Coordinates of C-alpha atoms and ligand atoms in Angstrom, one line a residue:
M14 CA 79.3 118.3 116.3
S15 CA 82.9 117.9 116.7
F16 CA 84.5 114.4 115.7
T17 CA 87.7 113.1 114.6
L18 CA 89.0 111.1 111.8
H19 CA 92.1 109.0 111.5
G20 CA 94.0 108.4 108.3
L21 CA 97.7 107.9 107.0
P22 CA 100.2 110.7 108.3
T23 CA 101.1 111.6 104.9
S24 CA 102.8 115.1 105.0
G25 CA 103.7 116.9 108.4
G26 CA 102.4 120.2 109.7
I27 CA 99.1 121.6 110.9
A28 CA 96.5 123.3 108.9
I29 CA 93.3 124.9 110.1
G30 CA 90.6 126.0 107.7
Q31 CA 87.4 125.5 106.0
A32 CA 86.2 122.3 104.2
H33 CA 85.9 122.4 100.5
L34 CA 84.2 119.3 99.1
I35 CA 85.1 118.4 95.7
S36 CA 83.2 115.5 93.9
Q37 CA 84.7 112.6 92.0
A38 CA 83.4 112.5 88.2
T39 CA 84.4 108.6 88.0
L40 CA 82.4 107.8 90.7
E41 CA 79.2 109.3 89.3
V42 CA 79.4 108.2 85.9
S43 CA 76.1 106.4 84.7
H44 CA 75.8 103.7 81.9
L45 CA 73.9 104.9 78.9
V46 CA 72.8 103.1 75.8
I47 CA 73.9 105.0 72.6
A48 CA 71.8 104.5 69.3
P49 CA 73.8 102.8 66.6
R50 CA 73.9 105.9 64.4
K51 CA 75.3 107.8 67.2
V52 CA 78.1 105.2 68.1
E53 CA 81.0 106.9 66.0
K54 CA 79.8 110.3 67.2
E55 CA 80.6 108.9 70.8
V56 CA 83.8 107.9 69.8
A57 CA 84.6 111.0 68.4
R58 CA 83.5 112.8 71.7
F59 CA 86.0 110.5 73.7
E60 CA 88.8 111.3 71.1
S61 CA 88.3 115.0 71.4
A62 CA 88.2 115.0 75.5
L63 CA 91.6 112.9 75.2
V64 CA 93.2 115.6 73.1
N65 CA 91.7 118.4 75.3
V66 CA 93.2 116.6 78.4
R67 CA 96.7 116.2 76.6
T68 CA 96.6 120.2 75.9
E69 CA 95.6 121.0 79.4
F70 CA 98.6 118.8 80.7
E71 CA 100.6 120.8 78.3
A72 CA 99.4 124.1 79.3
M73 CA 100.2 123.1 83.0
K74 CA 103.8 122.1 82.3
N75 CA 104.1 125.4 80.5
G76 CA 103.0 127.2 83.5
M77 CA 105.1 125.5 86.1
E78 CA 107.9 127.8 87.3
N79 CA 108.3 127.6 90.8
S80 CA 106.7 124.2 91.0
P81 CA 108.2 121.2 92.9
A82 CA 110.8 119.4 90.8
D83 CA 108.5 116.1 90.7
M84 CA 105.7 117.9 89.0
H85 CA 106.7 117.5 85.6
A86 CA 107.5 113.8 86.0
F87 CA 103.8 113.4 87.4
I88 CA 102.1 115.0 84.8
D89 CA 104.0 113.2 82.0
L90 CA 103.4 110.0 83.6
H91 CA 99.6 110.8 83.8
R92 CA 100.0 111.7 80.1
M93 CA 101.7 108.3 79.4
I94 CA 99.2 106.4 81.2
L95 CA 96.5 108.1 78.7
D96 CA 98.6 107.5 75.6
D97 CA 98.5 103.8 76.5
P98 CA 96.4 102.1 73.9
E99 CA 94.6 100.3 77.0
L100 CA 93.1 103.8 77.7
S101 CA 93.3 105.6 74.6
E102 CA 92.1 102.8 72.1
T103 CA 90.1 100.1 74.2
P104 CA 87.4 102.4 75.4
K105 CA 86.6 103.0 71.8
Q106 CA 86.2 99.4 71.3
I107 CA 84.1 99.2 74.2
I108 CA 81.9 102.2 72.9
R109 CA 81.5 100.3 69.5
E110 CA 80.9 96.8 71.0
R111 CA 78.7 97.6 73.8
R112 CA 77.0 100.9 72.2
C113 CA 77.7 102.7 75.7
N114 CA 78.6 106.3 76.5
A115 CA 82.4 107.4 76.7
E116 CA 82.5 107.9 80.3
W117 CA 81.0 104.5 81.1
A118 CA 83.6 102.8 78.6
I119 CA 86.6 104.6 79.9
V120 CA 85.7 103.8 83.5
Q121 CA 85.0 100.0 82.9
Q122 CA 88.6 99.9 81.3
M123 CA 90.1 101.9 84.3
E124 CA 88.6 99.0 86.7
V125 CA 90.4 96.4 84.6
L126 CA 93.7 98.0 84.8
V127 CA 93.4 99.0 88.4
E128 CA 92.5 95.3 89.4
Q129 CA 95.7 94.4 87.6
F130 CA 97.8 96.9 89.5
E131 CA 96.2 95.9 92.8
R132 CA 97.4 92.2 92.4
I133 CA 101.0 93.4 92.2
D134 CA 103.0 92.8 95.6
D135 CA 105.0 95.8 95.4
V136 CA 103.7 98.6 97.2
Y137 CA 105.0 101.3 95.1
L138 CA 103.7 99.7 92.0
R139 CA 100.4 98.9 93.5
E140 CA 99.8 102.3 94.4
R141 CA 100.3 103.3 90.9
S142 CA 96.6 102.4 90.3
Y143 CA 96.0 105.7 91.9
D144 CA 97.6 107.1 88.9
V145 CA 95.4 105.4 86.5
R146 CA 92.3 106.4 88.4
Q147 CA 93.4 110.1 88.6
A148 CA 94.3 110.1 84.7
V149 CA 90.8 108.9 84.0
E150 CA 89.3 111.2 86.3
R151 CA 90.4 114.1 84.3
V152 CA 89.1 112.7 81.2
V153 CA 85.7 111.9 82.8
R154 CA 85.6 115.4 83.9
E155 CA 86.4 116.7 80.6
L156 CA 83.6 114.7 78.9
A157 CA 81.3 116.0 81.8
G158 CA 82.4 119.5 80.7
H159 CA 84.1 120.6 83.8
A160 CA 87.9 120.1 83.3
A161 CA 90.1 122.1 85.9
S162 CA 89.3 122.0 89.6
R163 CA 88.6 125.4 91.0
L164 CA 88.1 126.5 94.5
K165 CA 85.4 129.0 94.2
G166 CA 83.0 131.0 96.3
I167 CA 84.6 131.1 99.6
K168 CA 86.6 134.1 100.6
G169 CA 89.0 134.9 103.4
E170 CA 89.3 131.7 105.0
R171 CA 92.2 129.1 104.4
L172 CA 90.6 126.2 102.5
I173 CA 91.2 122.4 103.1
V174 CA 90.2 120.4 100.1
V175 CA 88.2 117.4 101.0
G176 CA 88.0 114.8 98.1
H177 CA 87.9 111.2 97.4
D178 CA 91.0 111.2 95.5
L179 CA 93.2 114.2 94.4
S180 CA 95.7 113.9 91.7
P181 CA 99.1 115.8 91.6
A182 CA 97.4 118.0 88.7
D183 CA 94.6 118.8 91.0
V184 CA 97.0 119.8 93.8
M185 CA 98.8 122.1 91.6
A186 CA 95.7 123.7 90.2
F187 CA 94.7 124.6 93.7
R188 CA 98.1 125.8 94.6
N189 CA 97.8 129.4 93.8
Q190 CA 94.4 129.8 95.6
N191 CA 93.5 129.8 99.0
F192 CA 94.7 126.4 99.8
A193 CA 96.1 125.2 103.3
S194 CA 95.8 121.4 103.0
F195 CA 93.9 118.5 101.7
V196 CA 92.7 115.2 102.9
T197 CA 91.4 112.4 100.8
D198 CA 89.4 109.0 101.4
V199 CA 91.8 106.9 99.2
G200 CA 95.6 107.2 98.7
G201 CA 98.9 105.6 100.1
A202 CA 102.0 107.2 101.8
T203 CA 104.0 106.7 98.7
S204 CA 101.4 107.9 96.2
H205 CA 102.4 110.7 93.9
T206 CA 100.0 113.1 95.5
A207 CA 101.7 112.2 99.0
I208 CA 105.3 112.7 97.5
L209 CA 104.0 116.0 96.0
A210 CA 102.3 117.2 99.4
R211 CA 105.7 116.5 101.2
G212 CA 107.7 118.3 98.6
M213 CA 105.3 121.5 98.7
G214 CA 105.3 121.4 102.5
I215 CA 101.5 121.0 102.9
P216 CA 100.0 119.2 105.7
A217 CA 97.9 116.4 104.2
V218 CA 96.1 113.3 105.4
L219 CA 95.1 110.7 103.0
G220 CA 93.3 107.1 103.3
L221 CA 90.4 108.6 105.5
H222 CA 87.9 106.3 104.0
H223 CA 84.7 108.2 104.5
A224 CA 85.9 111.8 104.8
R225 CA 83.8 113.0 101.9
Q226 CA 80.6 111.5 103.3
L227 CA 81.1 112.7 107.0
I228 CA 82.4 116.0 106.3
R229 CA 80.4 119.2 105.0
D230 CA 81.2 122.2 103.0
G231 CA 82.3 125.0 105.1
E232 CA 82.9 123.1 108.4
T233 CA 86.1 124.1 110.4
L234 CA 88.9 121.4 110.1
I235 CA 92.1 120.8 111.7
V236 CA 94.4 118.8 109.9
D237 CA 97.4 117.2 111.8
G238 CA 99.7 115.8 108.7
T239 CA 102.1 114.3 111.3
R240 CA 99.5 112.4 113.4
G241 CA 97.4 111.7 110.5
V242 CA 94.4 113.0 112.2
V243 CA 91.3 115.4 111.1
I244 CA 89.2 117.2 113.6
V245 CA 85.9 118.3 112.4
N246 CA 84.3 121.2 113.9
P247 CA 86.7 121.4 117.0
D248 CA 85.6 123.2 120.1
Q249 CA 87.4 126.5 120.9
R250 CA 89.8 125.1 123.4
I251 CA 91.2 122.4 120.8
L252 CA 91.1 125.1 118.1
D253 CA 93.4 127.5 120.6
E254 CA 95.6 124.7 121.4
Y255 CA 96.1 123.8 117.8
E256 CA 96.8 127.3 116.8
L257 CA 99.4 127.6 119.4
R258 CA 100.8 124.4 117.8
K259 CA 100.9 125.7 114.6
A260 CA 102.6 129.0 115.7
Q261 CA 105.3 127.0 117.4
L262 CA 105.7 124.8 114.2
E263 CA 106.2 127.7 111.9
L264 CA 108.5 129.2 114.2
E265 CA 110.7 125.9 114.5
H266 CA 110.4 125.8 110.6
S267 CA 111.9 129.2 110.0
K268 CA 114.7 128.6 112.2
L269 CA 115.6 125.3 110.7
K270 CA 115.7 127.2 107.4
L271 CA 118.6 129.2 108.8
L272 CA 120.6 126.0 109.3
K273 CA 120.7 125.4 105.7
T274 CA 124.2 126.7 105.1
A275 CA 125.7 125.6 108.6
Q276 CA 127.8 122.6 108.9
A277 CA 126.7 119.6 110.9
T278 CA 129.2 119.9 113.4
T279 CA 128.8 118.5 117.0
L280 CA 129.3 120.5 120.1
D281 CA 132.7 118.6 120.4
K282 CA 133.6 119.7 116.7
I283 CA 133.1 116.1 115.0
R284 CA 131.8 116.7 111.4
I285 CA 129.0 114.7 110.8
D286 CA 127.9 114.0 106.9
M287 CA 124.2 115.0 106.0
L288 CA 123.2 113.3 103.0
A289 CA 119.9 113.0 100.9
N290 CA 118.1 110.0 99.5
I291 CA 116.8 110.9 96.2
E292 CA 114.7 109.1 93.4
G293 CA 116.0 111.1 90.4
P294 CA 117.6 113.8 88.9
N295 CA 114.7 116.2 89.5
D296 CA 115.3 116.0 93.3
V297 CA 118.6 117.8 93.1
D298 CA 117.3 121.1 93.6
T299 CA 115.5 120.1 96.7
V300 CA 118.6 118.5 98.0
I301 CA 120.7 121.6 97.5
E302 CA 117.9 123.7 99.1
C303 CA 118.1 121.5 102.1
G304 CA 121.8 121.9 102.7
A305 CA 122.9 118.4 101.9
D306 CA 126.6 117.4 101.8
G307 CA 125.8 114.8 99.0
V308 CA 123.5 112.1 97.9
G309 CA 123.8 108.9 100.3
L310 CA 121.2 106.9 98.2
F311 CA 120.1 107.4 94.7
R312 CA 117.1 104.9 94.5
T313 CA 117.6 104.2 90.8
E314 CA 114.4 101.7 90.5
F315 CA 112.5 104.9 90.3
L316 CA 113.7 105.5 86.7
Y317 CA 112.1 102.3 85.7
L318 CA 108.9 102.3 88.2
G319 CA 106.3 104.2 86.5
R320 CA 107.4 103.7 82.8
G321 CA 106.9 99.9 83.0
D322 CA 110.2 99.1 80.9
M323 CA 113.9 99.1 81.5
P324 CA 115.6 102.5 80.7
S325 CA 118.4 101.8 78.2
E326 CA 121.9 102.1 79.3
D327 CA 121.9 105.6 77.4
E328 CA 119.0 106.8 79.2
Q329 CA 120.4 105.9 82.7
F330 CA 123.6 107.5 81.7
E331 CA 121.6 110.7 80.9
A332 CA 119.9 110.3 84.3
Y333 CA 123.0 109.8 86.3
R334 CA 124.9 112.5 84.7
K335 CA 122.4 115.1 85.2
T336 CA 122.1 114.3 88.9
V337 CA 125.9 114.2 89.2
K338 CA 126.4 117.7 87.4
G339 CA 123.5 119.1 89.3
M340 CA 125.2 118.2 92.7
E341 CA 128.1 120.2 91.6
G342 CA 130.9 118.3 92.9
R343 CA 129.2 116.6 96.0
P344 CA 129.5 113.0 96.2
I345 CA 126.7 110.7 95.1
V346 CA 126.1 107.2 95.8
I347 CA 124.3 105.7 93.2
R348 CA 122.5 102.5 94.0
T349 CA 121.9 99.7 91.6
F350 CA 118.3 98.7 91.0
D351 CA 116.6 97.4 94.1
L352 CA 113.7 95.7 92.0
G353 CA 111.7 92.7 93.1
N354 CA 110.9 89.9 90.8
D355 CA 107.4 91.2 90.3
K356 CA 108.8 94.1 88.3
E357 CA 109.4 92.7 85.1
L358 CA 113.0 92.2 83.9
H359 CA 111.8 89.4 82.1
V360 CA 111.8 87.1 84.8
D361 CA 110.8 83.7 83.9
E362 CA 107.7 82.1 84.9
A363 CA 109.2 79.6 87.5
H364 CA 110.6 82.8 89.2
S365 CA 107.2 84.6 89.3
D366 CA 105.5 81.5 90.7
R367 CA 107.8 81.6 93.7
R368 CA 107.7 85.3 94.4
R369 CA 104.0 85.3 94.9
E370 CA 104.5 83.0 97.9
N371 CA 106.9 85.3 99.7
P372 CA 108.4 88.3 97.5
A373 CA 110.4 89.8 100.3
L374 CA 112.6 86.5 100.6
G375 CA 112.5 86.1 96.8
L376 CA 114.4 87.0 93.8
R377 CA 114.9 90.8 94.6
S378 CA 117.5 93.3 94.7
V379 CA 121.1 92.0 94.0
R380 CA 119.8 88.6 93.6
L381 CA 117.5 89.6 90.7
A382 CA 120.5 91.7 89.3
L383 CA 123.0 88.8 89.4
A384 CA 120.1 86.6 87.7
E385 CA 120.1 89.1 84.9
P386 CA 123.5 90.1 84.3
K387 CA 122.9 91.6 81.0
A388 CA 120.8 94.5 82.7
F389 CA 123.1 94.8 85.7
L390 CA 125.8 95.4 83.2
A391 CA 124.1 97.9 81.4
Q392 CA 123.6 99.8 84.7
L393 CA 127.0 99.4 86.0
R394 CA 128.3 100.9 82.5
A395 CA 126.0 103.8 82.8
I396 CA 127.0 104.3 86.3
L397 CA 130.7 104.3 85.4
R398 CA 130.3 106.6 82.3
A399 CA 128.4 109.2 84.6
S400 CA 131.5 109.2 87.1
K401 CA 133.5 110.9 84.7
Y402 CA 131.3 114.1 85.5
G403 CA 131.9 114.1 89.4
K404 CA 132.2 112.3 92.7
V405 CA 130.1 109.1 92.0
K406 CA 130.1 105.6 94.0
V407 CA 128.2 102.8 93.1
M408 CA 126.2 100.7 95.8
V409 CA 124.6 97.4 95.4
P410 CA 121.4 96.6 97.8
M411 CA 120.6 93.5 99.9
F412 CA 124.0 91.5 100.0
S413 CA 123.8 88.4 102.1
H414 CA 126.6 86.2 100.6
A415 CA 130.0 87.1 100.0
F416 CA 130.0 85.3 96.6
Q417 CA 127.4 87.9 95.4
V418 CA 130.0 90.7 96.1
D419 CA 132.6 88.6 94.1
Q420 CA 130.3 88.4 91.4
T421 CA 129.3 91.9 91.3
L422 CA 133.0 93.0 91.3
A423 CA 133.6 90.6 88.5
L424 CA 130.8 92.3 86.4
L425 CA 132.2 95.7 87.4
E426 CA 135.5 95.0 86.3
Q427 CA 133.9 93.6 83.0
A428 CA 132.0 96.9 82.6
K429 CA 135.2 98.8 83.1
S430 CA 137.0 96.9 80.5
S431 CA 134.5 97.0 78.1
L432 CA 134.3 100.8 78.3
R433 CA 138.3 101.1 78.0
G434 CA 137.6 99.0 74.7
E435 CA 135.3 101.8 73.6
K436 CA 137.4 104.5 74.7
L437 CA 134.9 105.8 76.9
A438 CA 136.0 107.7 80.0
F439 CA 135.2 106.7 83.6
D440 CA 136.7 107.0 87.2
E441 CA 139.1 104.0 87.4
N442 CA 139.0 104.1 91.2
I443 CA 135.2 104.3 91.6
E444 CA 134.3 103.2 95.1
I445 CA 131.8 100.3 95.6
G446 CA 129.8 99.6 98.4
G447 CA 127.0 97.4 99.9
M448 CA 123.9 97.8 101.7
I449 CA 123.6 96.0 105.1
E450 CA 119.9 95.0 105.0
V451 CA 119.8 91.3 106.0
P452 CA 120.6 90.2 109.4
A453 CA 123.0 87.6 108.2
A454 CA 125.2 90.5 106.4
A455 CA 125.1 92.4 109.6
L456 CA 126.2 89.5 111.7
A457 CA 128.9 88.4 109.3
V458 CA 129.8 91.7 108.2
G459 CA 133.6 91.0 108.2
M460 CA 133.3 89.3 104.8
F461 CA 131.7 92.5 103.3
L462 CA 134.1 94.7 105.1
R463 CA 137.2 92.9 103.5
R464 CA 135.6 93.2 99.9
L465 CA 134.2 96.8 99.7
D466 CA 135.1 100.4 99.9
F467 CA 132.2 101.3 102.2
L468 CA 128.8 100.1 103.7
S469 CA 125.6 101.7 104.2
I470 CA 123.0 100.3 106.6
G471 CA 119.5 100.2 105.2
T472 CA 117.2 99.9 108.4
N473 CA 113.8 99.7 106.8
D474 CA 114.7 96.4 105.5
L475 CA 117.3 95.3 108.5
I476 CA 114.3 95.9 110.5
Q477 CA 111.8 94.1 108.5
Y478 CA 114.2 91.0 108.1
T479 CA 115.3 90.9 111.9
L480 CA 111.8 91.2 113.2
A481 CA 110.1 89.3 110.5
I482 CA 107.7 92.1 110.1
N483 CA 106.5 92.9 106.6
R484 CA 107.2 96.5 106.4
A485 CA 104.1 97.1 104.0
D486 CA 101.7 95.3 106.0
E487 CA 99.8 97.8 108.3
Q488 CA 98.3 95.0 110.4
V489 CA 101.8 94.3 111.9
A490 CA 103.0 98.1 111.7
N491 CA 102.9 98.1 115.7
L492 CA 105.9 95.4 115.7
Y493 CA 108.1 97.5 113.4
D494 CA 110.3 98.7 116.2
P495 CA 113.9 100.5 115.5
L496 CA 114.8 100.2 119.1
H497 CA 114.2 96.4 119.8
P498 CA 117.2 95.2 121.4
A499 CA 118.1 93.0 118.6
V500 CA 118.2 95.8 116.1
L501 CA 120.2 97.9 118.3
M502 CA 122.8 95.0 118.8
L503 CA 123.1 94.6 115.0
L504 CA 123.3 98.4 114.5
S505 CA 126.2 98.5 117.0
H506 CA 128.2 95.6 115.6
V507 CA 128.0 96.8 112.1
I508 CA 129.2 100.4 113.2
D509 CA 132.2 98.9 115.4
S510 CA 133.3 96.5 113.0
A511 CA 133.4 99.0 110.2
E512 CA 135.3 101.5 112.4
K513 CA 137.6 98.8 113.4
A514 CA 138.3 97.9 109.7
G515 CA 138.7 101.4 108.8
V516 CA 135.8 101.3 106.3
P517 CA 133.2 104.1 106.3
V518 CA 129.6 103.3 107.3
S519 CA 126.5 105.4 106.8
M520 CA 122.9 104.7 107.3
C521 CA 120.2 105.5 104.7
G522 CA 117.2 103.8 106.1
E523 CA 114.3 105.9 107.6
M524 CA 115.9 105.8 111.0
A525 CA 118.8 108.0 110.0
G526 CA 116.1 110.8 109.3
D527 CA 114.5 110.8 112.7
P528 CA 115.8 113.4 115.0
N529 CA 114.7 111.2 118.0
F530 CA 117.4 108.5 116.9
T531 CA 120.3 110.9 116.0
R532 CA 121.7 111.2 119.5
L533 CA 121.7 107.3 119.9
L534 CA 123.2 106.8 116.6
L535 CA 126.0 109.4 117.1
G536 CA 126.7 107.7 120.5
L537 CA 127.0 104.3 118.6
G538 CA 129.6 105.8 116.3
L539 CA 127.6 106.9 113.3
R540 CA 128.9 109.5 111.3
Q541 CA 127.1 109.7 108.0
F542 CA 123.3 110.0 107.8
S543 CA 121.4 109.8 104.6
M544 CA 117.8 111.0 104.6
F545 CA 114.8 112.3 102.8
P546 CA 116.1 116.0 102.1
A547 CA 113.3 117.5 104.1
R548 CA 114.4 115.9 107.1
I549 CA 118.1 117.2 106.8
P550 CA 117.3 120.4 108.9
A551 CA 115.8 119.0 111.9
V552 CA 118.7 116.2 112.1
K553 CA 121.2 118.7 111.6
Q554 CA 119.9 120.7 114.3
R555 CA 120.0 118.0 116.7
V556 CA 123.6 116.9 115.8
K557 CA 124.9 120.6 116.3
Q558 CA 123.2 120.3 119.8
S559 CA 125.1 117.0 120.8
D560 CA 128.3 116.4 122.3
I561 CA 129.3 113.0 121.4
S562 CA 131.7 112.3 124.4
G563 CA 128.9 112.8 126.7
I564 CA 126.4 110.5 124.7
E565 CA 128.7 107.7 124.0
P566 CA 128.9 106.0 127.3
I567 CA 125.1 106.4 127.6
A568 CA 124.6 105.0 124.1
R569 CA 126.7 102.0 124.9
R570 CA 124.5 101.3 128.0
I571 CA 121.5 101.3 126.1
T572 CA 122.7 98.8 123.6
R573 CA 123.1 96.3 126.7
L574 CA 119.5 96.7 127.8
E575 CA 117.4 93.8 127.2
E576 CA 114.0 95.3 127.7
S577 CA 112.4 97.7 124.9
V578 CA 110.4 99.6 127.6
K579 CA 113.8 100.5 129.3
I580 CA 115.5 101.4 125.9
V581 CA 112.7 103.8 124.9
E582 CA 112.7 105.4 128.4
Q583 CA 116.5 105.9 128.2
V584 CA 116.6 107.3 124.6
E585 CA 114.0 109.8 125.9
R586 CA 116.5 110.8 128.5
L587 CA 119.2 111.0 126.1
N588 CA 117.3 113.4 123.9
A589 CA 116.2 115.5 126.8
L590 CA 119.8 115.9 127.9
Q591 CA 121.2 119.3 127.9
Q592 CA 124.5 119.5 126.7
Ligands
PEP3 C1 116.2 100.3 103.3 O1 116.0 99.2 103.3 O2 116.5 100.9 104.5 C2 116.7 101.2 102.4 C3 117.3 102.3 102.5 O3 116.3 100.7 101.2 P1 114.7 100.9 100.7 O4 114.0 101.7 101.4 O5 114.8 101.5 99.1 O6 114.3 99.5 100.5
MG4 MG1 116.1 98.3 101.5

């Protein structure tokens, strides 16, 4: 019988193949009582399982040429999770106190930790609970005597792995086998498994809830990673249709690859900057691979997330320097930490109480940075020190008030003068920019244009705040609308004002990486687009097929429309225009 499952569109593309179910050891653990004289033996069994998993991780890292850049970091993170006394020591205590088997002890402790993660407001941090589960899964598998995941027994057909959850290490283990895609019951769009799938270009759908129960081994599956759909046992007509779409996508993909070295110039010869959004030095290879002109957004908070404590000035400096050097002279915009007040930074209790009520409106981003000037200063010093090695610009998220810019500029001066005192070199003329993410900042953009060297529009937050839609809440996701007339009014006001003031403005929210919006944004006057690196070829292609002089009047008219339906219709027409 054919049926369709809907999940999270995690990594785009289409895969067709045979289902291969893998079991989840942590879900199958039983509770056993251990005789008192055998308790220490059980503790030793636990310890040796940990040692074996660590050795397995090391072996994986050594055999990782040609792996996505993030892979090392993901494996290290899982190793660090297992090294934490909460998982390496507490289970031993549980074994001794409750006289239970090692598997049970570590799963009990895992549940405690996962619950703590799940209470965190920030989506990214909350999704780190998957990493805890995945790291523990490996230990439980090791205890059960089957460490590595293997795809066995099915020859010829491309395999689609169906699991309750998969760790990045599992994905790597499958990589050299006949593996086309994977689908899982749990997992979020920003889980490391999702990031890895996108990095490897493997179609994947996560968050399917009951895929492992509903799909049987060997069934034919179509995975549409772009739409987040899995079709089980499709009939011949659907299969033919998807085979065709898959072939078209592959053709499109190979054509886009040829664009890598091409410049993003419009038909009327206007040069557009194609910049990349990155999360750390490991992304640099991908950025260059995708033909980016530079980095338009380095989300530095990722240096902090996943390790749980603040990287020191020197650690930050190393990460920035490595990125700058890797970019070989291309410009890099380093954004200062965009952390919420749930992300530790030693915020006092009064602050943390408030944030629980409404974190998006709380002490986050530049507000938190200015409340913690020591940490902010350390970051500014690290960025300045890295500016010695290339074209570095500093950018600050979420400005809403002019005094925040003034205070930031004063801290930047302080950072510069302390470096001068220590005779440490840096770029004296480093440019400083701000993100326009709050409607107030978009409306009163003049006060930011007067104070800053450049602006970058963060549409993810700007849309969230303009439409009062929590961007992480799937219940209101349907209201998240980049083409809402109010959003377009703000965008066009910011771009026009920046142009008049002669201040460069870029866009680094998701909107910049969606080729469906490229022409509209070009028509509104945007000349710098920063996006997830894999999106660059498609947006570049759209730029190369556009004539701005023809688009401009249509884009202007669109911003004057007051009905969303009409706007959508006109944007579609704009995209279909043969130029
Ligand atoms: C944005 O808000 O558009 C943005 C680029 O910042 P982030 O997604 O990191 O909040
Ligand atoms: Mg933002």
